[in-house]
Tab-separated table of C-alpha atoms and ligand atoms in Angstrom:
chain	number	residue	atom	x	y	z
A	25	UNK	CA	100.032	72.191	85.488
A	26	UNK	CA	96.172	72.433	86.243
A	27	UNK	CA	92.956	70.992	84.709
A	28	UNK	CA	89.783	72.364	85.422
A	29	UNK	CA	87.246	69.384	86.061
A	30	UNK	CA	83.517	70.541	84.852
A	31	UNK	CA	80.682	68.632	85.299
A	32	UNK	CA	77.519	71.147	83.589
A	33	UNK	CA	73.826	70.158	84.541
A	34	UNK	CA	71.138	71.917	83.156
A	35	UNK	CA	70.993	74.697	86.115
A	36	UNK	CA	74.093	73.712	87.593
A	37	UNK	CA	78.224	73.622	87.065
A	38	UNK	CA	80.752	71.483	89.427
A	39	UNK	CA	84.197	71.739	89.135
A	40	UNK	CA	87.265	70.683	90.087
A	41	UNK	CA	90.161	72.234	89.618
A	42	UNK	CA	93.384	69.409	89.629
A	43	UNK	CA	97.229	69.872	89.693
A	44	UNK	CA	98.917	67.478	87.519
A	45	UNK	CA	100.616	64.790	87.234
A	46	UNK	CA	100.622	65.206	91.201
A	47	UNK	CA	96.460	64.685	91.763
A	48	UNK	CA	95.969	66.837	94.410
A	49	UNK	CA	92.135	68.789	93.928
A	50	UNK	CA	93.160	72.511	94.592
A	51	UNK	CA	90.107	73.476	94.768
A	52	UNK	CA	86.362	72.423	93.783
A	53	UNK	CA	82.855	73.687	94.304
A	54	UNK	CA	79.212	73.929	92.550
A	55	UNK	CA	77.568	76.909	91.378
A	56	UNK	CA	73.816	76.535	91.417
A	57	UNK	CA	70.387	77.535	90.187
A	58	UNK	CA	71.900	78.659	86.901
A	59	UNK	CA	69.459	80.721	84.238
A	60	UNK	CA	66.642	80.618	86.961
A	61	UNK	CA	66.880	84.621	87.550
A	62	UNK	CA	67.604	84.159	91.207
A	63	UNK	CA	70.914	84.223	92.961
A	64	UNK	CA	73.098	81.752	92.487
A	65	UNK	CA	74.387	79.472	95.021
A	66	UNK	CA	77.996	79.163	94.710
A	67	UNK	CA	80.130	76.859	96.998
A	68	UNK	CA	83.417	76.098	96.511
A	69	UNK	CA	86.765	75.126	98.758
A	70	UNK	CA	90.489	75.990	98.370
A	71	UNK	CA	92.887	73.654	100.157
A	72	UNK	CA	90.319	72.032	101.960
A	73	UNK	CA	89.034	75.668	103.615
A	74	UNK	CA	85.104	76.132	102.502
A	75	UNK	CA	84.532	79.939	100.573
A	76	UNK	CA	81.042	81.382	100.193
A	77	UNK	CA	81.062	84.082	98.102
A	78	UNK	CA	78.609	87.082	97.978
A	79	UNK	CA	74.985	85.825	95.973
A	80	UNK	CA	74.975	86.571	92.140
A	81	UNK	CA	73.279	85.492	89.389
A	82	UNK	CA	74.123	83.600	86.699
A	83	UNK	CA	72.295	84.156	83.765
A	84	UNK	CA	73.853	80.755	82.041
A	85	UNK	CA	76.928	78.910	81.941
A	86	UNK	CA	79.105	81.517	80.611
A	87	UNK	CA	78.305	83.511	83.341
A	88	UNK	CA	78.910	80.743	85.837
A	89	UNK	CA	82.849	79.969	84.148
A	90	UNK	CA	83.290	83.185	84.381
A	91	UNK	CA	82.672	83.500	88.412
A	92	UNK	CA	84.954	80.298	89.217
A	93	UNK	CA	87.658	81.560	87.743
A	94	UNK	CA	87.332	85.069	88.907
A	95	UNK	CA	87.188	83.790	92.419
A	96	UNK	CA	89.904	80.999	91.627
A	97	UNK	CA	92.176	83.696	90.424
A	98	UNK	CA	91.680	86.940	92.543
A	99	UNK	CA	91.358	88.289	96.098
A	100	UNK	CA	92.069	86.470	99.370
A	101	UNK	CA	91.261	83.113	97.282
A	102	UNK	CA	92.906	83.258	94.782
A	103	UNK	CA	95.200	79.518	93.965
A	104	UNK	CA	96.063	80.969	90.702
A	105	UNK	CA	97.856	83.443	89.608
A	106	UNK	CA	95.985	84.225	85.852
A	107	UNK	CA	93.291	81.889	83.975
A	108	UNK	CA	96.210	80.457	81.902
A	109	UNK	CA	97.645	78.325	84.507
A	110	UNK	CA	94.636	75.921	83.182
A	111	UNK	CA	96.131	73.917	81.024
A	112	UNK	CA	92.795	72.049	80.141
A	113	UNK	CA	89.585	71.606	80.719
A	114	UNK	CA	87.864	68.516	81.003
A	115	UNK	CA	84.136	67.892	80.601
A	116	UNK	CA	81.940	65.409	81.177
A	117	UNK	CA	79.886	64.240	78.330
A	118	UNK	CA	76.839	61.966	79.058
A	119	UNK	CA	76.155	60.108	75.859
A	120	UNK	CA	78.900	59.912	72.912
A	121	UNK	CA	76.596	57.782	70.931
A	122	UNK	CA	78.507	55.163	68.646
A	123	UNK	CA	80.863	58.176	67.662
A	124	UNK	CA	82.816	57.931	70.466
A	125	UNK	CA	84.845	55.395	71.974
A	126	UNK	CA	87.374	57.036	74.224
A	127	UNK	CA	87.832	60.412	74.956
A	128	UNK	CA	88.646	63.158	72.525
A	129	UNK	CA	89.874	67.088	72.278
A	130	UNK	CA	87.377	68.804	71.509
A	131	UNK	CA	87.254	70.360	68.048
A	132	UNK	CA	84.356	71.947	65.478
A	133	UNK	CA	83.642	68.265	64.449
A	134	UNK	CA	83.125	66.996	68.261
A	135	UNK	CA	80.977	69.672	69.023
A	136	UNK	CA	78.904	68.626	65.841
A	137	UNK	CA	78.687	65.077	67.046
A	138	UNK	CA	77.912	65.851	70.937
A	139	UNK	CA	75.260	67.710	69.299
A	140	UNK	CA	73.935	64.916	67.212
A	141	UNK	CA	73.633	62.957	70.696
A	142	UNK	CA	71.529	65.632	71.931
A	143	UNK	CA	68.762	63.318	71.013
A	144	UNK	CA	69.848	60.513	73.038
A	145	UNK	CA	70.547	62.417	75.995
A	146	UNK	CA	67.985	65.555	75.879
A	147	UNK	CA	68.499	66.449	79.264
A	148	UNK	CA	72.226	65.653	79.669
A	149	UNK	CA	74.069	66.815	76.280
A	150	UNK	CA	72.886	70.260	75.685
A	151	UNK	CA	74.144	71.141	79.616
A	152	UNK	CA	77.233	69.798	78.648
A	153	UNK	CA	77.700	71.427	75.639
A	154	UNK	CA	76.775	74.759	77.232
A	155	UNK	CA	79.824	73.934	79.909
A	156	UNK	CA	82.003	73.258	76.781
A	157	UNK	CA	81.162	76.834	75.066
A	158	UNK	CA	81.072	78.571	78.564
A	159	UNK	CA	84.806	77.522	78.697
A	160	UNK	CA	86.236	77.817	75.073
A	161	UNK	CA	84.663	81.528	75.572
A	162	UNK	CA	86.479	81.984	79.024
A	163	UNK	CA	89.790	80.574	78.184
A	164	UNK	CA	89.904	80.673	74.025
A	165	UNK	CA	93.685	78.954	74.228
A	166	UNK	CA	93.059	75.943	76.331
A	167	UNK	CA	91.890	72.790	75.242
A	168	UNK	CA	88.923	71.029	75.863
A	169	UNK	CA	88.307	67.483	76.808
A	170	UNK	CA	84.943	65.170	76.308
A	171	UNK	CA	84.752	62.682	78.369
A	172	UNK	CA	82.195	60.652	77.755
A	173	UNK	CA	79.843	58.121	79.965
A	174	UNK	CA	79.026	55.872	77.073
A	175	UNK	CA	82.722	55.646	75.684
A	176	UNK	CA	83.834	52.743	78.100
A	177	UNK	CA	80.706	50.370	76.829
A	178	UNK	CA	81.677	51.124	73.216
A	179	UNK	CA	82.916	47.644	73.408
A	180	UNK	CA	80.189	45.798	74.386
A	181	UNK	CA	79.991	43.175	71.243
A	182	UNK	CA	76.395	43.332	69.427
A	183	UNK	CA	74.881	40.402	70.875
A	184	UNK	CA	74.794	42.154	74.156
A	185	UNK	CA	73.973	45.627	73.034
A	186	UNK	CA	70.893	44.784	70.657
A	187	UNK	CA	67.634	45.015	71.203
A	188	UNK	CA	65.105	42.386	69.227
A	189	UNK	CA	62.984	45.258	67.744
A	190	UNK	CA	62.815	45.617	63.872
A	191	UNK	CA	66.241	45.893	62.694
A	192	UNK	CA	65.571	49.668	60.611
A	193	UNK	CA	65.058	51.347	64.870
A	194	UNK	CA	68.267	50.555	65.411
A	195	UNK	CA	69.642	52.004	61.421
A	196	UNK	CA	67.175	54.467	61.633
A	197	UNK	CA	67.196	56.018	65.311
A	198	UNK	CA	70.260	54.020	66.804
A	199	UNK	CA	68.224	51.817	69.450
A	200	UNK	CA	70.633	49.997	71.450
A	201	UNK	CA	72.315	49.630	74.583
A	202	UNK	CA	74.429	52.282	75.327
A	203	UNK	CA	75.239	52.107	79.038
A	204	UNK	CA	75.837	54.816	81.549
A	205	UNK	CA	78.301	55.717	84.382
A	206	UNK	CA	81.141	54.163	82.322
A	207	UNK	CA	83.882	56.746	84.030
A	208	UNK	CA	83.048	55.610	87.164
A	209	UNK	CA	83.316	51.405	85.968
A	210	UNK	CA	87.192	52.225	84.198
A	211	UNK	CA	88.392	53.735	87.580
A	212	UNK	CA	87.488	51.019	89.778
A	213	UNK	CA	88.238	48.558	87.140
A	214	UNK	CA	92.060	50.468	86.613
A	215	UNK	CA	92.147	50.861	90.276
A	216	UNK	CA	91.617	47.306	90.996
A	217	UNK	CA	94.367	46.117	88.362
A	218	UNK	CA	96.920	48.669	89.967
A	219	UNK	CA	95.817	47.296	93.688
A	220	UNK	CA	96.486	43.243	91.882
A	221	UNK	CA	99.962	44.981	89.602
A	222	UNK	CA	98.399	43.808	87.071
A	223	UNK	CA	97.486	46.063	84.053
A	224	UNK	CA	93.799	46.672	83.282
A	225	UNK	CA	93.919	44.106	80.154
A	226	UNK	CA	94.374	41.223	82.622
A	227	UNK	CA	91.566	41.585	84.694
A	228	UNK	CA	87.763	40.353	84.964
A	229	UNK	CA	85.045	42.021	86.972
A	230	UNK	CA	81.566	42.651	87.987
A	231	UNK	CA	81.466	46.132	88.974
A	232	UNK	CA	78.919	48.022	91.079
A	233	UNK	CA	77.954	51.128	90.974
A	234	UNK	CA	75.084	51.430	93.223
A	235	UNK	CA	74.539	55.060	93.975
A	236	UNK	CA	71.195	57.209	93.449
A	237	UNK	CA	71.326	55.512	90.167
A	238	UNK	CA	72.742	52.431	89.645
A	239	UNK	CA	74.390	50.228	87.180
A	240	UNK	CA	76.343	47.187	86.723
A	241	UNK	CA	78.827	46.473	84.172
A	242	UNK	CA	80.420	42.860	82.816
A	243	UNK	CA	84.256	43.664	82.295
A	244	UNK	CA	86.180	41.157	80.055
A	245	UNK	CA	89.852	41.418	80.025
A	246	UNK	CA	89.815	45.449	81.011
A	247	UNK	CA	87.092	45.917	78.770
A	248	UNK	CA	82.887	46.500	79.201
A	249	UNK	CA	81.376	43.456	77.582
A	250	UNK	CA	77.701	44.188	78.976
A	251	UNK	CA	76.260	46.532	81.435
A	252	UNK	CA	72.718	46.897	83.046
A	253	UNK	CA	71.617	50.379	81.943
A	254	UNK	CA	70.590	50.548	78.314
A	255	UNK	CA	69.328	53.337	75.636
A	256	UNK	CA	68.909	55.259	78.622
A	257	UNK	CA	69.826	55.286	82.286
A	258	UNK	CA	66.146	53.971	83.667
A	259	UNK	CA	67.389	50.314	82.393
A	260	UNK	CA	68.689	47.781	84.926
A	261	UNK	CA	68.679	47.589	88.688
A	262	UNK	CA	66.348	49.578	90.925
A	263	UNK	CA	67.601	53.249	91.890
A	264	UNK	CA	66.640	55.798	93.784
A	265	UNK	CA	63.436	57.127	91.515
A	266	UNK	CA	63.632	55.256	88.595
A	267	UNK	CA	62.404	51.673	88.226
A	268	UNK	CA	64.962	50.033	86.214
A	269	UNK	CA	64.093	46.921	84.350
A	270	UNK	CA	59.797	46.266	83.803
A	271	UNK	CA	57.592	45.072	81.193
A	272	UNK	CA	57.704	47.329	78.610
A	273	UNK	CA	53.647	46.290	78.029
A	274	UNK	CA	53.012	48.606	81.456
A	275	UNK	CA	53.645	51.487	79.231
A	276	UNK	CA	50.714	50.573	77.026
A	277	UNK	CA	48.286	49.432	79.861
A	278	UNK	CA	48.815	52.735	81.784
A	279	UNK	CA	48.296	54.884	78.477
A	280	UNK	CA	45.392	52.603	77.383
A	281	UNK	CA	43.617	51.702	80.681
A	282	UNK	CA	44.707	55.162	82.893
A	283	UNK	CA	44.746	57.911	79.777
A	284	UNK	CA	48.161	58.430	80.816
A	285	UNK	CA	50.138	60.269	78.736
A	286	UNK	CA	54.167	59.711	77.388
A	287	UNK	CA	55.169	62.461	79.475
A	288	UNK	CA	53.473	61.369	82.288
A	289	UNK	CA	54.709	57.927	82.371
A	290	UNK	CA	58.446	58.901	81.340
A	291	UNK	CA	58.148	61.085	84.525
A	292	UNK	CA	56.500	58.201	86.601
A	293	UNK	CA	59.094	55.842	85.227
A	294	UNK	CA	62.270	57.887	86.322
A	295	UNK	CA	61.235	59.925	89.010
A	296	UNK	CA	59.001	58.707	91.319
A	297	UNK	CA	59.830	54.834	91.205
A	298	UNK	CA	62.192	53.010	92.475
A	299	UNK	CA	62.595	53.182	95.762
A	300	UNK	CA	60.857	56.460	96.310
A	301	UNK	CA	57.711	54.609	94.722
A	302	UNK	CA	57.497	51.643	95.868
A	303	UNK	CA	58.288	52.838	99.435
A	304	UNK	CA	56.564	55.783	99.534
A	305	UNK	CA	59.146	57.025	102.037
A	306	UNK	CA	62.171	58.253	99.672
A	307	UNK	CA	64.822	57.880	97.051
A	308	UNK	CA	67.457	58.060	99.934
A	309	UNK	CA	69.235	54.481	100.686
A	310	UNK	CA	69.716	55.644	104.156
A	311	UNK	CA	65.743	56.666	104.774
A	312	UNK	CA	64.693	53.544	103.613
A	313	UNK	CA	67.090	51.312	105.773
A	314	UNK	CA	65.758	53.669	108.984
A	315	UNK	CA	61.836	52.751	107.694
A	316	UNK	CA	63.457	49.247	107.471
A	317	UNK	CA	64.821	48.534	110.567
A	318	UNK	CA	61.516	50.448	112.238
A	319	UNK	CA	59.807	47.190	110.793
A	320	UNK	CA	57.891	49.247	107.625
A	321	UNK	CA	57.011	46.482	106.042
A	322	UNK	CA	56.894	48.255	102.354
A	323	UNK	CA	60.592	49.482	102.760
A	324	UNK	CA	61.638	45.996	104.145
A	325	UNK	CA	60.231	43.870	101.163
A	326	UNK	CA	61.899	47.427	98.710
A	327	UNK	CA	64.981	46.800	100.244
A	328	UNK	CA	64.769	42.726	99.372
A	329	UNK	CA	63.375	43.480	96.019
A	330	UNK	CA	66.495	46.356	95.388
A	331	UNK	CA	69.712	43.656	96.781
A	332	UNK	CA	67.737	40.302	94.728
A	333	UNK	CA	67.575	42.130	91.260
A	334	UNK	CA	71.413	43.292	91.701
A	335	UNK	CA	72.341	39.926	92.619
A	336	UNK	CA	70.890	38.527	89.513
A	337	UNK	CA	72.906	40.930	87.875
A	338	UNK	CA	75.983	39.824	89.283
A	339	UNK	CA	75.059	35.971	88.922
A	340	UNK	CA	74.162	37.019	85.180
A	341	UNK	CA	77.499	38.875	84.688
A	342	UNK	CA	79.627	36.053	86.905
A	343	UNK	CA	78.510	33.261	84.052
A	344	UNK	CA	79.148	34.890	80.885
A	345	UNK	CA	83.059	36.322	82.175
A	346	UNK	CA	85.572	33.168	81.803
A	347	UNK	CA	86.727	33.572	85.234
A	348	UNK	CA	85.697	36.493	87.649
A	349	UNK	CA	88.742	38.093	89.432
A	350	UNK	CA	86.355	40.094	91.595
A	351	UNK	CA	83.042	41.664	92.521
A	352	UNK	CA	83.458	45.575	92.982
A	353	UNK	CA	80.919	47.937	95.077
A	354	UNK	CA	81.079	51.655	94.334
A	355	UNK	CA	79.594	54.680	94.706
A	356	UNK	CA	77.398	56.010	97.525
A	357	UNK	CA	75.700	52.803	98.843
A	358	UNK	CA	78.201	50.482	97.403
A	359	UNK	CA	81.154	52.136	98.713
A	360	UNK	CA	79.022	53.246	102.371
A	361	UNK	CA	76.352	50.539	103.736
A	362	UNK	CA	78.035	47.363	104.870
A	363	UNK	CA	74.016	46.035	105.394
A	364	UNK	CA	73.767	46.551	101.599
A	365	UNK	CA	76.688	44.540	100.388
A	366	UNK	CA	75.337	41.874	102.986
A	367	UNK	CA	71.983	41.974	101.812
A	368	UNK	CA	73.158	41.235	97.716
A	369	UNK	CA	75.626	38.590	98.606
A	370	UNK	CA	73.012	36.797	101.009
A	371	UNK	CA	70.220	37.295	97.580
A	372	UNK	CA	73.256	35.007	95.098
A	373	UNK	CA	73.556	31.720	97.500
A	374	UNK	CA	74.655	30.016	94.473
A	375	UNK	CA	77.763	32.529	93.932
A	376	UNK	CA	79.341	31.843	97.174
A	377	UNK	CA	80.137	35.050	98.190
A	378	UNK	CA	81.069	35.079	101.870
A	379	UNK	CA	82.088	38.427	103.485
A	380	UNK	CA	84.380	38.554	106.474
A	381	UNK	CA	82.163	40.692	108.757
A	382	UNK	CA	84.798	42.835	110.354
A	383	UNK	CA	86.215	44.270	106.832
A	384	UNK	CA	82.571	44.326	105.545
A	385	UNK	CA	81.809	46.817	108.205
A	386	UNK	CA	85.297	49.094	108.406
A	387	UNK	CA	85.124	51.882	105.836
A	388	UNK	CA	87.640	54.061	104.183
A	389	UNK	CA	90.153	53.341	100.901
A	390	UNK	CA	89.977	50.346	98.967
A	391	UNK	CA	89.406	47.088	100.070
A	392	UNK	CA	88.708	43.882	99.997
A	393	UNK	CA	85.770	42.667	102.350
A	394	UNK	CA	85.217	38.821	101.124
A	395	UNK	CA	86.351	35.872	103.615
A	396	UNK	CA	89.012	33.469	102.361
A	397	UNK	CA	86.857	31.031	101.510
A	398	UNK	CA	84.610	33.269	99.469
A	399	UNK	CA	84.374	31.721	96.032
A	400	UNK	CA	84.557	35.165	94.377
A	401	UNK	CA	86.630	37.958	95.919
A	402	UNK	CA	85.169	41.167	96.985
A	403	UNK	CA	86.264	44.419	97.045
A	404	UNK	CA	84.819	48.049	97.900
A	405	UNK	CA	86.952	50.478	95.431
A	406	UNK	CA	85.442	54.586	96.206
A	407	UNK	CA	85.016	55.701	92.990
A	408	UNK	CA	86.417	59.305	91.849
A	409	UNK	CA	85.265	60.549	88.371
A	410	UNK	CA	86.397	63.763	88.620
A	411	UNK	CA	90.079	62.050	89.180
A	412	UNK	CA	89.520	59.508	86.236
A	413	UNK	CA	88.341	62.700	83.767
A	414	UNK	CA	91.449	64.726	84.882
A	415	UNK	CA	93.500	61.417	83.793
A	416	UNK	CA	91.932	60.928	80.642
A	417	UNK	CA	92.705	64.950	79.775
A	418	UNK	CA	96.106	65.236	81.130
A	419	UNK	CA	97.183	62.087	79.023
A	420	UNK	CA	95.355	63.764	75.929
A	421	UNK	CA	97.820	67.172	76.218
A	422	UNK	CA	100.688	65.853	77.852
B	508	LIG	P1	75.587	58.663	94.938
B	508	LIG	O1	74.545	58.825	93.872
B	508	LIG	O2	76.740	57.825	94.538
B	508	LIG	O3	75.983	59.960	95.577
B	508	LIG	O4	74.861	57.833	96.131
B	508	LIG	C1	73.745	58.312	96.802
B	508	LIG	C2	73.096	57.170	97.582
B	508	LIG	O5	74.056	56.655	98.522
B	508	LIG	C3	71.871	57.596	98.403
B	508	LIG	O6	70.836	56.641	98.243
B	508	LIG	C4	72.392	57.539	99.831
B	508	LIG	O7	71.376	57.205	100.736
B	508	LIG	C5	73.390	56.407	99.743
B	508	LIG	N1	74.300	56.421	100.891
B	508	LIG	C6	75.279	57.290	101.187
B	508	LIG	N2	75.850	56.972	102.387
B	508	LIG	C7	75.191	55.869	102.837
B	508	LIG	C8	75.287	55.043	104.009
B	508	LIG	N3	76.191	55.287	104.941
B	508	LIG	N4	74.450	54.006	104.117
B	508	LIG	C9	73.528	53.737	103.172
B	508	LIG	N5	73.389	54.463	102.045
B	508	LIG	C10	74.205	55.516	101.880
C-alpha cells in the first residue's frame, strides 16, 4: 500500500510518496514556482535515481498533483501502475488551532475548520488547503489526512499557553501559544522511547529543533507541556531571519520614532533578523560559523547570543519536567554541527551537560553524544516528518 506525503507552500508542492507498513520512500520530489506563469521546476527521484522532467507550468496546485502523478504513473518512471495504488494522502497542516488535537481524515467539516485557521496561519493554511483540494480533485476515492503542526502542543496546560493580555483577545481572537514544528518534536520524542523500549508515555524530554527556524518543546510523560514558539512561529529562540523572543515595546518605538509601518516591521521581524540581521552575513548556520571562525566579530558574538538563549531554554524546560530523561538535537543544525551542540551545552554550566567529544563529532543515525558523567543525557535523533505524517495516515486507514 502507498501514501502520498504532500507538503503545499504557497508556490510550491513536496511530496513523498511511501510504501506501507514497510517505510521505504519510493519516490519524492518538489515541484516549484507554482501560479507564477513561468515554468515550473520539477525535481523528483524514483529509487534513489534523480528524474528531471521537461519544464511546464503549473498554473496552481491542481495542476502540480496532476504532473506527479502523471510522471509517478507513466513512461520510463513510472513506480505505479494507476493513481489508485495511493491509498492516502497525507498533508501537512500548519496551524489546527484549538480544533485539533491529533490528526484527522479529512472531511467537509475539517476543511471548514482548516479554513477558520486561515487567520492564524495566513501564509501557511490556504497553501495547504489548496494541496488538500488539488488531491481530492486528482484522486476523488482516496482519503485525505491533516496533519497538523500545532496538534502535538494541544496539551500544553493553560498556565503555559496564556498570554497576560486582557482575557476577551484570547475569547475573542484566540491569542495564545500555539507552538510550531510539533511533527518533528513527536518523532524524536517516539523515536527516543523506541531507542530506551520504553513507550512514549514514559518518557521526559527537552527537544531541539534547531533548523532555519527553531523551536524547543518541554515533553512531560510523552506529551508537549510547553514549547518556545508561540501565536506564531517568530516566538522563541533565534533562527535564521526571524528574531524570536524581544520586547514587544520595539514594535511601538519603531512605528512611533521610525514611521514604520505593521507591514514593515512584521517583515523586519521575520525576515531579515535573526541571524541574517544581526550578522549581516546570512540566515545560513554554516555562513555564519565560516564569518566566525574568520574572527567577524558580529557573527562571533551572533553565534554566542543564538547557543545562550537556547540554553536558557533548555535550563527553563530542565526545571519545570520532574526528571529529564534526555536533551534531543534535531533538525539541520541540531542534527549536523557538532560546534553547535558544544557551544549550547558550554552556555548551561549549571545543567551539567558534558559531551564525549568523539560521539559529539561522528554523524549519522541516532545517538547519544553526552559523556557518562553528564548529568543529563544527550542525544542527536534526525528528524523525518514526512515519515512521522505517513505514520499518522497509515494508522488512520489501516
Ligand atoms: P533545516 O531548516 O532543518 O533544513 O536546517 C537548515 C539549517 O541547518 C541552516 O542554517 C544550515 O546552515 C544548517 N546546517 C545544515 N548542515 C549544517 C552543518 N553541517 N553545520 C552547521 N549548520 C548546518
Amino acid at each position: 500500500m502507498y501514501i502520498m506525503v504532500v507538503n503545499c507552500g504557497s508556490s510550491s508542492l513536496k511530496f513523498q510518496l511511501m510504501a506501507v507498513p514497510g517505510e521505504e520512500v519510493i519516490a519524492k520530489g518538489t515541484v516549484d514556482r507554482i501560479g507564477q506563469n513561468v515554468a515550473a521546476q520539477f525535481l523528483y527521484a524514483t529509487h534513489g535515481r534523480q528524474h528531471a522532467p521537461a519544464p511546464m507550468v503549473a498554473h496552481d496546485h491542481t495542476e502540480a498533483v496532476k504532473y506527479v502523478i502523471e510522471a509517478l504513473t507513466s513512461g520510463a518512471t513510472a513506480v505505479l501502475r494507476a493513481k489508485e495504488d495511493i491509498a492516502a494522502f497525507g498533508h501537512r497542516v500548519v496551524h489546527g488551532g484549538e480544533q485539533f488535537t491529533a490528526s484527522v481524515i479529512i472531511d467537509e467539516a475539517v476543511l471548514r475548520c482548516i479554513e477558520e485557521c486561515c487567520a492564524l496561519a495566513p501564509l501557511h493554511n490556504p497553501a495547504n488547503l489548496a494541496g488538500i483540494r488539488a488531491c481530492q480533485q486528482a484522486l476523488p476515492t482516496a482519503p485525505n489526512i491533516a496533519v497538523f503542526d500545532t496538534a502535538f502542543h494541544q496539551t500544553m496546560p493553560p498556565q503555559a499557553y496564556h498570554y497576560a493580555l486582557p482575557y476577551e483577545y484570547y475569547q475573542r481572537d484566540r491569542i495564545r501559544r500555539y507552538g510550531f514544528h510539533g511533527t518533528s518534536h513527536r518523532y524524536v520524542t517516539e523515536t527516543y522511547a523506541a531507542l530506551m523500549q520504553q513507550p512514549a508515555s514514559a518518557v521526559n524530554v527537552v527537544t531541539c529543533h534547531l533548523g532555519n527556524g527553531s523551536s524547543l518543546t518541554a515533553v512531560l510523560q510523552g506529551h508537549s507541556v510547553d514549547t518556545s514558539m508561540g501565536f506564531t512561529p517568530l516566538q522563541g529562540v533565534i533562527m535564521g531571519t526571524r528574531c524570536g523572543d524581544i520586547d514587544p515595546a520595539v514594535v511601538f518605538h519603531l512605528m512611533t520614532n521610525d514611521g514604520l509601518t505593521a507591514e514593515t516591521i512584521n517583515a523586519v521581524l521575520n525576515k531579515k533578523s535573526g541571524l541574517l540581521g544581526f550578522t549581516g552575513i546570512s540566515s545560513d548556520m554554516r555562513d555564519v560559523q565560516t564569518a566566525a571562525a574568520q574572527g567577524n566579530q558580529r557573527a562571533l558574538l551572533a553565534l554566542d547570543m543564538w547557543a545562550y538563549g537556547i540554553a536558557k531554554y533548555i535550563a527553563a524546560y530542565v526545571a519545570i519536567l520532574p526528571r529529564t530523561d534526555a536533551v534531543i538535537f534535531t533538525a539541520g543544525i541540531g542534527e549536523n554541527s557538532s560546534e553547535a551542540r558544544a557551544l549550547i551545552c558550554a552556555k548551561a554550566p549549571g545543567l551539567g551537560l558534558a559531551l564525549d567529544a568523539d560521539a559529539n563529532a561522528s554523524r549519522g543515525a541516532a545517538r547519544k553524544i553526552s559523556a557518562p558523567g553528564s548529568r543529563i543525557p544527550v542525544w542527536v535523533i534526525p528528524t523525518n516528518e514526512e515519515l512521522e505524517i505517513a505514520r499518522e495516515t497509515y494508522e488512520l486507514i489501516a
